[in-house]
């Protein structure tokens, strides 16, 4: 076998072989995270079927184990299973992103205490670099981590430990599916790994999408074990170099290292589907102002400026009536993050996009061409340094108020207020118990 392209470079086989089992990485995965967050503040939900819905209470995006046993599937539209849910007394919640985001931050803060290197992979998952040591040391370390996260946040987690990130994902899945393992699964011996990989469906492998999984099954590769032993040349032709990296990871060769810093954002987007269809331009303007404000706050929190913005509106592809979808991109005169300027440009774009006579279901904004302060190209005719400093102070004060008292405490008005009837449906919303003073849990004396 000749040299192989791994982690962005061509490496000799001898070097690749030396990387086998030299590292240990852990994946910490919060169990049924959205449901677990709701249960933290309502202990009566324990051992009861619970589901969480997507935006506008559309589809099921999280289920407790009890709900899974009732045959409620992920992604099922709520209206299709409403009768089934009512029949079995399933507790339903709308997505409470303020609560979930804050609980996630608390979990990640605790995990950082257990490793010098950590990569936050998603709202409920993180990869950690394991200290070198024996299997017994890793088991103790993982058990201590699970116990502290549960004690400090109330969120149960499963932990998978292996020599690569792909194997760690599989190990975490096994830890979650098999209660007898105590929430921890360590893949370290070849025999144990081979046995477990033989029971993992190919579509459950990290990095293998639905189309690739269907193709692999047609080719007689139905499990992770069979993919592990597939021919390298065949894998590269069918799954590209990224698929070959996945196969190498299944063999215990570290090809996808930990990212100490998150990859730089290519764009920042803010959009929502409307709770009810919108026809009037005033409603669209009000919604766009709110979404631009949210996206601009994200820009400032990351120390970025946008050099271009895209505004899009759509009626959706389904439903009665005429359909209309359009978008327009504007290159900003100078890259910036000042909300009033971005709102002014965005409303001008919306005026060009809007067509009367349609029932719009969604509007949004996307900021692209992101630059840091040191990359920002100044303009000869832009505001003076003193004016620029006043803008920074003003937006800093707005962000600080909204961070302390909740998003939208200070908002930007539009010429014609529309009453915000377009906002998402959240009929089953729980309280923002950790981020809103007025919604703190109340304890009543008996």
Short mmCIF file of N, CA, C and O in Angstrom, two decimals, residues 110-191:
data_model
loop_
_atom_site.label_atom_id
_atom_site.label_comp_id
_atom_site.label_asym_id
_atom_site.label_seq_id
_atom_site.Cartn_x
_atom_site.Cartn_y
_atom_site.Cartn_z
N UNK A 110 -18.74 22.52 32.80
CA UNK A 110 -18.31 21.45 33.70
C UNK A 110 -17.35 20.50 32.98
O UNK A 110 -16.34 20.07 33.56
N UNK A 111 -17.64 20.17 31.73
CA UNK A 111 -16.79 19.25 30.99
C UNK A 111 -15.37 19.80 30.84
O UNK A 111 -14.39 19.04 30.83
N UNK A 112 -15.23 21.11 30.73
CA UNK A 112 -13.90 21.71 30.57
C UNK A 112 -13.01 21.45 31.78
O UNK A 112 -11.79 21.51 31.67
N UNK A 113 -13.62 21.15 32.91
CA UNK A 113 -12.84 20.88 34.12
C UNK A 113 -12.15 19.52 34.06
O UNK A 113 -11.27 19.24 34.87
N UNK A 114 -12.53 18.67 33.11
CA UNK A 114 -12.01 17.31 33.06
C UNK A 114 -10.99 17.08 31.94
O UNK A 114 -10.46 15.97 31.83
N UNK A 115 -10.74 18.08 31.11
CA UNK A 115 -9.78 17.89 30.03
C UNK A 115 -9.18 19.22 29.62
O UNK A 115 -9.85 20.26 29.66
N UNK A 116 -7.92 19.16 29.23
CA UNK A 116 -7.24 20.38 28.78
C UNK A 116 -7.63 20.76 27.36
O UNK A 116 -7.41 21.88 26.93
N UNK A 117 -8.22 19.81 26.61
CA UNK A 117 -8.64 20.07 25.23
C UNK A 117 -10.08 19.58 25.06
O UNK A 117 -10.40 18.44 25.41
N UNK A 118 -10.92 20.43 24.50
CA UNK A 118 -12.31 20.06 24.29
C UNK A 118 -12.82 20.72 23.02
O UNK A 118 -12.52 21.87 22.72
N UNK A 119 -13.61 19.98 22.25
CA UNK A 119 -14.27 20.50 21.05
C UNK A 119 -15.78 20.37 21.24
O UNK A 119 -16.31 19.26 21.33
N UNK A 120 -16.46 21.50 21.32
CA UNK A 120 -17.92 21.49 21.41
C UNK A 120 -18.46 21.19 20.01
O UNK A 120 -18.33 22.00 19.10
N UNK A 121 -19.05 20.02 19.86
CA UNK A 121 -19.49 19.57 18.54
C UNK A 121 -20.92 20.03 18.23
O UNK A 121 -21.23 20.35 17.08
N UNK A 122 -21.78 20.05 19.21
CA UNK A 122 -23.16 20.50 19.02
C UNK A 122 -23.71 20.96 20.36
O UNK A 122 -22.98 20.98 21.35
N UNK A 123 -24.98 21.32 20.40
CA UNK A 123 -25.57 21.82 21.63
C UNK A 123 -25.54 20.77 22.74
O UNK A 123 -25.52 21.11 23.92
N UNK A 124 -25.49 19.48 22.38
CA UNK A 124 -25.53 18.43 23.40
C UNK A 124 -24.39 17.42 23.29
O UNK A 124 -24.45 16.36 23.89
N UNK A 125 -23.33 17.75 22.55
CA UNK A 125 -22.21 16.83 22.39
C UNK A 125 -20.89 17.58 22.45
O UNK A 125 -20.78 18.71 21.98
N UNK A 126 -19.87 16.92 22.99
CA UNK A 126 -18.53 17.49 23.03
C UNK A 126 -17.50 16.36 23.01
O UNK A 126 -17.69 15.32 23.64
N UNK A 127 -16.41 16.58 22.26
CA UNK A 127 -15.28 15.67 22.25
C UNK A 127 -14.24 16.18 23.26
O UNK A 127 -13.96 17.38 23.31
N UNK A 128 -13.66 15.26 24.03
CA UNK A 128 -12.63 15.61 25.00
C UNK A 128 -11.40 14.73 24.77
O UNK A 128 -11.52 13.55 24.42
N UNK A 129 -10.24 15.32 24.96
CA UNK A 129 -8.99 14.57 24.90
C UNK A 129 -8.80 13.85 26.23
O UNK A 129 -8.82 14.48 27.28
N UNK A 130 -8.64 12.53 26.18
CA UNK A 130 -8.46 11.74 27.40
C UNK A 130 -6.98 11.73 27.80
O UNK A 130 -6.11 11.61 26.94
N UNK A 131 -6.74 11.81 29.07
CA UNK A 131 -5.36 11.64 29.55
C UNK A 131 -4.94 10.20 29.32
O UNK A 131 -5.74 9.28 29.42
N UNK A 132 -3.67 10.00 29.00
CA UNK A 132 -3.17 8.64 28.79
C UNK A 132 -3.28 7.86 30.10
O UNK A 132 -3.04 8.37 31.17
N UNK A 133 -3.66 6.62 29.97
CA UNK A 133 -3.80 5.80 31.17
C UNK A 133 -4.47 4.49 30.83
O UNK A 133 -4.76 4.18 29.68
N UNK A 134 -4.72 3.70 31.85
CA UNK A 134 -5.32 2.39 31.66
C UNK A 134 -6.82 2.50 31.49
O UNK A 134 -7.42 3.56 31.70
N UNK A 135 -7.44 1.39 31.11
CA UNK A 135 -8.88 1.35 30.97
C UNK A 135 -9.56 1.69 32.31
O UNK A 135 -10.56 2.40 32.33
N UNK A 136 -8.99 1.19 33.41
CA UNK A 136 -9.59 1.47 34.72
C UNK A 136 -9.57 2.96 35.02
O UNK A 136 -10.55 3.51 35.55
N UNK A 137 -8.48 3.63 34.69
CA UNK A 137 -8.41 5.08 34.91
C UNK A 137 -9.45 5.82 34.08
O UNK A 137 -10.07 6.77 34.55
N UNK A 138 -9.63 5.39 32.84
CA UNK A 138 -10.62 6.03 31.98
C UNK A 138 -12.03 5.80 32.50
O UNK A 138 -12.89 6.69 32.43
N UNK A 139 -12.31 4.62 33.01
CA UNK A 139 -13.63 4.34 33.55
C UNK A 139 -13.93 5.22 34.77
O UNK A 139 -15.03 5.74 34.90
N UNK A 140 -12.95 5.36 35.64
CA UNK A 140 -13.13 6.22 36.82
C UNK A 140 -13.33 7.67 36.40
O UNK A 140 -14.21 8.37 36.91
N UNK A 141 -12.52 8.12 35.46
CA UNK A 141 -12.60 9.50 34.95
C UNK A 141 -13.97 9.77 34.35
O UNK A 141 -14.61 10.80 34.63
N UNK A 142 -14.47 8.85 33.52
CA UNK A 142 -15.77 9.03 32.89
C UNK A 142 -16.90 8.99 33.90
O UNK A 142 -17.85 9.79 33.83
N UNK A 143 -16.80 8.09 34.88
CA UNK A 143 -17.84 8.00 35.90
C UNK A 143 -17.89 9.28 36.74
O UNK A 143 -18.98 9.77 37.08
N UNK A 144 -16.74 9.83 37.07
CA UNK A 144 -16.71 11.08 37.83
C UNK A 144 -17.32 12.22 37.02
O UNK A 144 -18.05 13.07 37.57
N UNK A 145 -17.03 12.25 35.73
CA UNK A 145 -17.57 13.30 34.87
C UNK A 145 -19.10 13.20 34.78
O UNK A 145 -19.81 14.20 34.88
N UNK A 146 -19.62 11.99 34.56
CA UNK A 146 -21.08 11.80 34.50
C UNK A 146 -21.74 12.24 35.80
O UNK A 146 -22.77 12.91 35.80
N UNK A 147 -21.13 11.85 36.93
CA UNK A 147 -21.72 12.18 38.23
C UNK A 147 -21.75 13.68 38.47
O UNK A 147 -22.74 14.22 38.97
N UNK A 148 -20.67 14.38 38.09
CA UNK A 148 -20.64 15.82 38.35
C UNK A 148 -21.61 16.57 37.46
O UNK A 148 -22.28 17.50 37.90
N UNK A 149 -21.71 16.18 36.18
CA UNK A 149 -22.67 16.84 35.29
C UNK A 149 -24.09 16.63 35.80
O UNK A 149 -24.90 17.57 35.83
N UNK A 150 -24.40 15.42 36.24
CA UNK A 150 -25.75 15.14 36.74
C UNK A 150 -26.03 15.91 38.02
O UNK A 150 -27.12 16.46 38.19
N UNK A 151 -25.06 15.96 38.92
CA UNK A 151 -25.27 16.65 40.18
C UNK A 151 -25.41 18.16 40.00
O UNK A 151 -26.24 18.80 40.64
N UNK A 152 -24.63 18.74 39.09
CA UNK A 152 -24.61 20.20 38.95
C UNK A 152 -25.67 20.73 37.99
O UNK A 152 -26.07 21.90 38.09
N UNK A 153 -26.13 19.91 37.05
CA UNK A 153 -27.10 20.39 36.06
C UNK A 153 -28.38 19.56 36.00
O UNK A 153 -29.39 20.04 35.48
N UNK A 154 -28.33 18.32 36.48
CA UNK A 154 -29.49 17.45 36.36
C UNK A 154 -29.60 16.77 35.01
O UNK A 154 -30.58 16.06 34.75
N UNK A 155 -28.60 16.93 34.13
CA UNK A 155 -28.63 16.35 32.79
C UNK A 155 -27.85 15.04 32.78
O UNK A 155 -26.65 15.02 33.07
N UNK A 156 -28.49 13.92 32.42
CA UNK A 156 -27.75 12.66 32.29
C UNK A 156 -26.97 12.62 30.98
O UNK A 156 -27.46 13.11 29.95
N UNK A 157 -25.78 12.05 31.00
CA UNK A 157 -24.96 11.98 29.80
C UNK A 157 -24.45 10.56 29.61
O UNK A 157 -24.35 9.77 30.56
N UNK A 158 -24.13 10.22 28.35
CA UNK A 158 -23.47 8.97 28.00
C UNK A 158 -22.10 9.31 27.44
O UNK A 158 -21.93 10.33 26.75
N UNK A 159 -21.11 8.45 27.73
CA UNK A 159 -19.73 8.74 27.34
C UNK A 159 -19.16 7.54 26.59
O UNK A 159 -19.22 6.40 27.07
N UNK A 160 -18.60 7.82 25.41
CA UNK A 160 -17.90 6.81 24.64
C UNK A 160 -16.44 7.17 24.53
O UNK A 160 -16.11 8.34 24.25
N UNK A 161 -15.55 6.21 24.74
CA UNK A 161 -14.11 6.45 24.70
C UNK A 161 -13.49 5.47 23.72
O UNK A 161 -13.76 4.26 23.77
N UNK A 162 -12.67 5.99 22.82
CA UNK A 162 -12.02 5.15 21.82
C UNK A 162 -10.79 5.87 21.28
O UNK A 162 -10.45 6.98 21.73
N UNK A 163 -10.14 5.26 20.32
CA UNK A 163 -8.90 5.82 19.77
C UNK A 163 -9.16 6.89 18.71
O UNK A 163 -8.26 7.64 18.36
N UNK A 164 -10.39 6.98 18.18
CA UNK A 164 -10.72 7.99 17.16
C UNK A 164 -12.09 8.58 17.47
O UNK A 164 -12.89 8.01 18.22
N UNK A 165 -12.38 9.71 16.83
CA UNK A 165 -13.66 10.37 17.05
C UNK A 165 -14.82 9.54 16.51
O UNK A 165 -15.90 9.49 17.11
N UNK A 166 -14.62 8.89 15.36
CA UNK A 166 -15.69 8.07 14.79
C UNK A 166 -16.03 6.90 15.70
O UNK A 166 -17.20 6.60 15.93
N UNK A 167 -15.00 6.22 16.22
CA UNK A 167 -15.24 5.12 17.15
C UNK A 167 -15.84 5.63 18.46
O UNK A 167 -16.66 4.94 19.09
N UNK A 168 -15.45 6.82 18.90
CA UNK A 168 -16.01 7.38 20.13
C UNK A 168 -17.50 7.65 19.96
O UNK A 168 -18.29 7.46 20.90
N UNK A 169 -17.90 8.11 18.76
CA UNK A 169 -19.33 8.31 18.49
C UNK A 169 -20.09 6.99 18.60
O UNK A 169 -21.19 6.93 19.17
N UNK A 170 -19.51 5.94 18.04
CA UNK A 170 -20.14 4.63 18.13
C UNK A 170 -20.20 4.16 19.58
O UNK A 170 -21.22 3.63 20.04
N UNK A 171 -19.12 4.36 20.32
CA UNK A 171 -19.09 3.94 21.72
C UNK A 171 -20.14 4.69 22.53
O UNK A 171 -20.80 4.10 23.41
N UNK A 172 -20.30 5.96 22.28
CA UNK A 172 -21.31 6.74 23.02
C UNK A 172 -22.71 6.24 22.70
O UNK A 172 -23.59 6.21 23.56
N UNK A 173 -22.93 5.87 21.44
CA UNK A 173 -24.23 5.32 21.06
C UNK A 173 -24.51 4.01 21.81
O UNK A 173 -25.62 3.79 22.29
N UNK A 174 -23.49 3.17 21.90
CA UNK A 174 -23.64 1.90 22.63
C UNK A 174 -23.90 2.18 24.11
O UNK A 174 -24.75 1.53 24.74
N UNK A 175 -23.18 3.13 24.69
CA UNK A 175 -23.38 3.47 26.11
C UNK A 175 -24.80 3.93 26.36
O UNK A 175 -25.38 3.65 27.42
N UNK A 176 -25.38 4.65 25.40
CA UNK A 176 -26.74 5.16 25.57
C UNK A 176 -27.78 4.07 25.38
O UNK A 176 -28.81 4.05 26.09
N UNK A 177 -27.53 3.15 24.46
CA UNK A 177 -28.52 2.12 24.14
C UNK A 177 -28.49 0.94 25.11
O UNK A 177 -29.46 0.19 25.19
N UNK A 178 -27.38 0.75 25.83
CA UNK A 178 -27.24 -0.41 26.70
C UNK A 178 -27.05 0.04 28.15
O UNK A 178 -25.93 0.32 28.58
N UNK A 179 -28.14 0.10 28.92
CA UNK A 179 -28.07 0.60 30.30
C UNK A 179 -27.11 -0.20 31.19
O UNK A 179 -26.57 0.35 32.16
N UNK A 180 -26.90 -1.48 30.87
CA UNK A 180 -26.04 -2.29 31.72
C UNK A 180 -24.60 -1.80 31.74
O UNK A 180 -23.81 -2.20 32.61
N UNK A 181 -24.21 -0.95 30.80
CA UNK A 181 -22.85 -0.41 30.76
C UNK A 181 -22.67 0.80 31.66
O UNK A 181 -21.58 1.37 31.73
N UNK A 182 -23.72 1.24 32.32
CA UNK A 182 -23.60 2.35 33.26
C UNK A 182 -23.31 3.68 32.62
O UNK A 182 -22.74 4.58 33.26
N UNK A 183 -23.70 3.86 31.36
CA UNK A 183 -23.52 5.14 30.70
C UNK A 183 -22.15 5.36 30.12
O UNK A 183 -21.86 6.45 29.62
N UNK A 184 -21.26 4.35 30.18
CA UNK A 184 -19.89 4.50 29.67
C UNK A 184 -19.54 3.28 28.84
O UNK A 184 -19.81 2.14 29.24
N UNK A 185 -18.97 3.51 27.65
CA UNK A 185 -18.49 2.42 26.81
C UNK A 185 -17.09 2.77 26.33
O UNK A 185 -16.86 3.85 25.79
N UNK A 186 -16.14 1.84 26.54
CA UNK A 186 -14.75 2.04 26.12
C UNK A 186 -14.40 0.98 25.09
O UNK A 186 -14.49 -0.21 25.37
N UNK A 187 -14.02 1.42 23.88
CA UNK A 187 -13.58 0.52 22.83
C UNK A 187 -12.05 0.54 22.81
O UNK A 187 -11.45 1.50 22.33
N UNK A 188 -11.44 -0.51 23.36
CA UNK A 188 -9.98 -0.52 23.39
C UNK A 188 -9.37 -1.81 22.88
O UNK A 188 -8.27 -1.80 22.33
N UNK A 189 -10.03 -2.94 22.99
CA UNK A 189 -9.46 -4.18 22.50
C UNK A 189 -10.03 -4.51 21.13
O UNK A 189 -11.17 -4.18 20.82
N UNK A 190 -9.23 -5.15 20.29
CA UNK A 190 -9.66 -5.48 18.93
C UNK A 190 -10.87 -6.41 18.94
O UNK A 190 -11.81 -6.24 18.16
N UNK A 191 -10.87 -7.39 19.86
CA UNK A 191 -11.97 -8.34 19.89
C UNK A 191 -13.28 -7.65 20.26
O UNK A 191 -14.32 -7.86 19.62
#
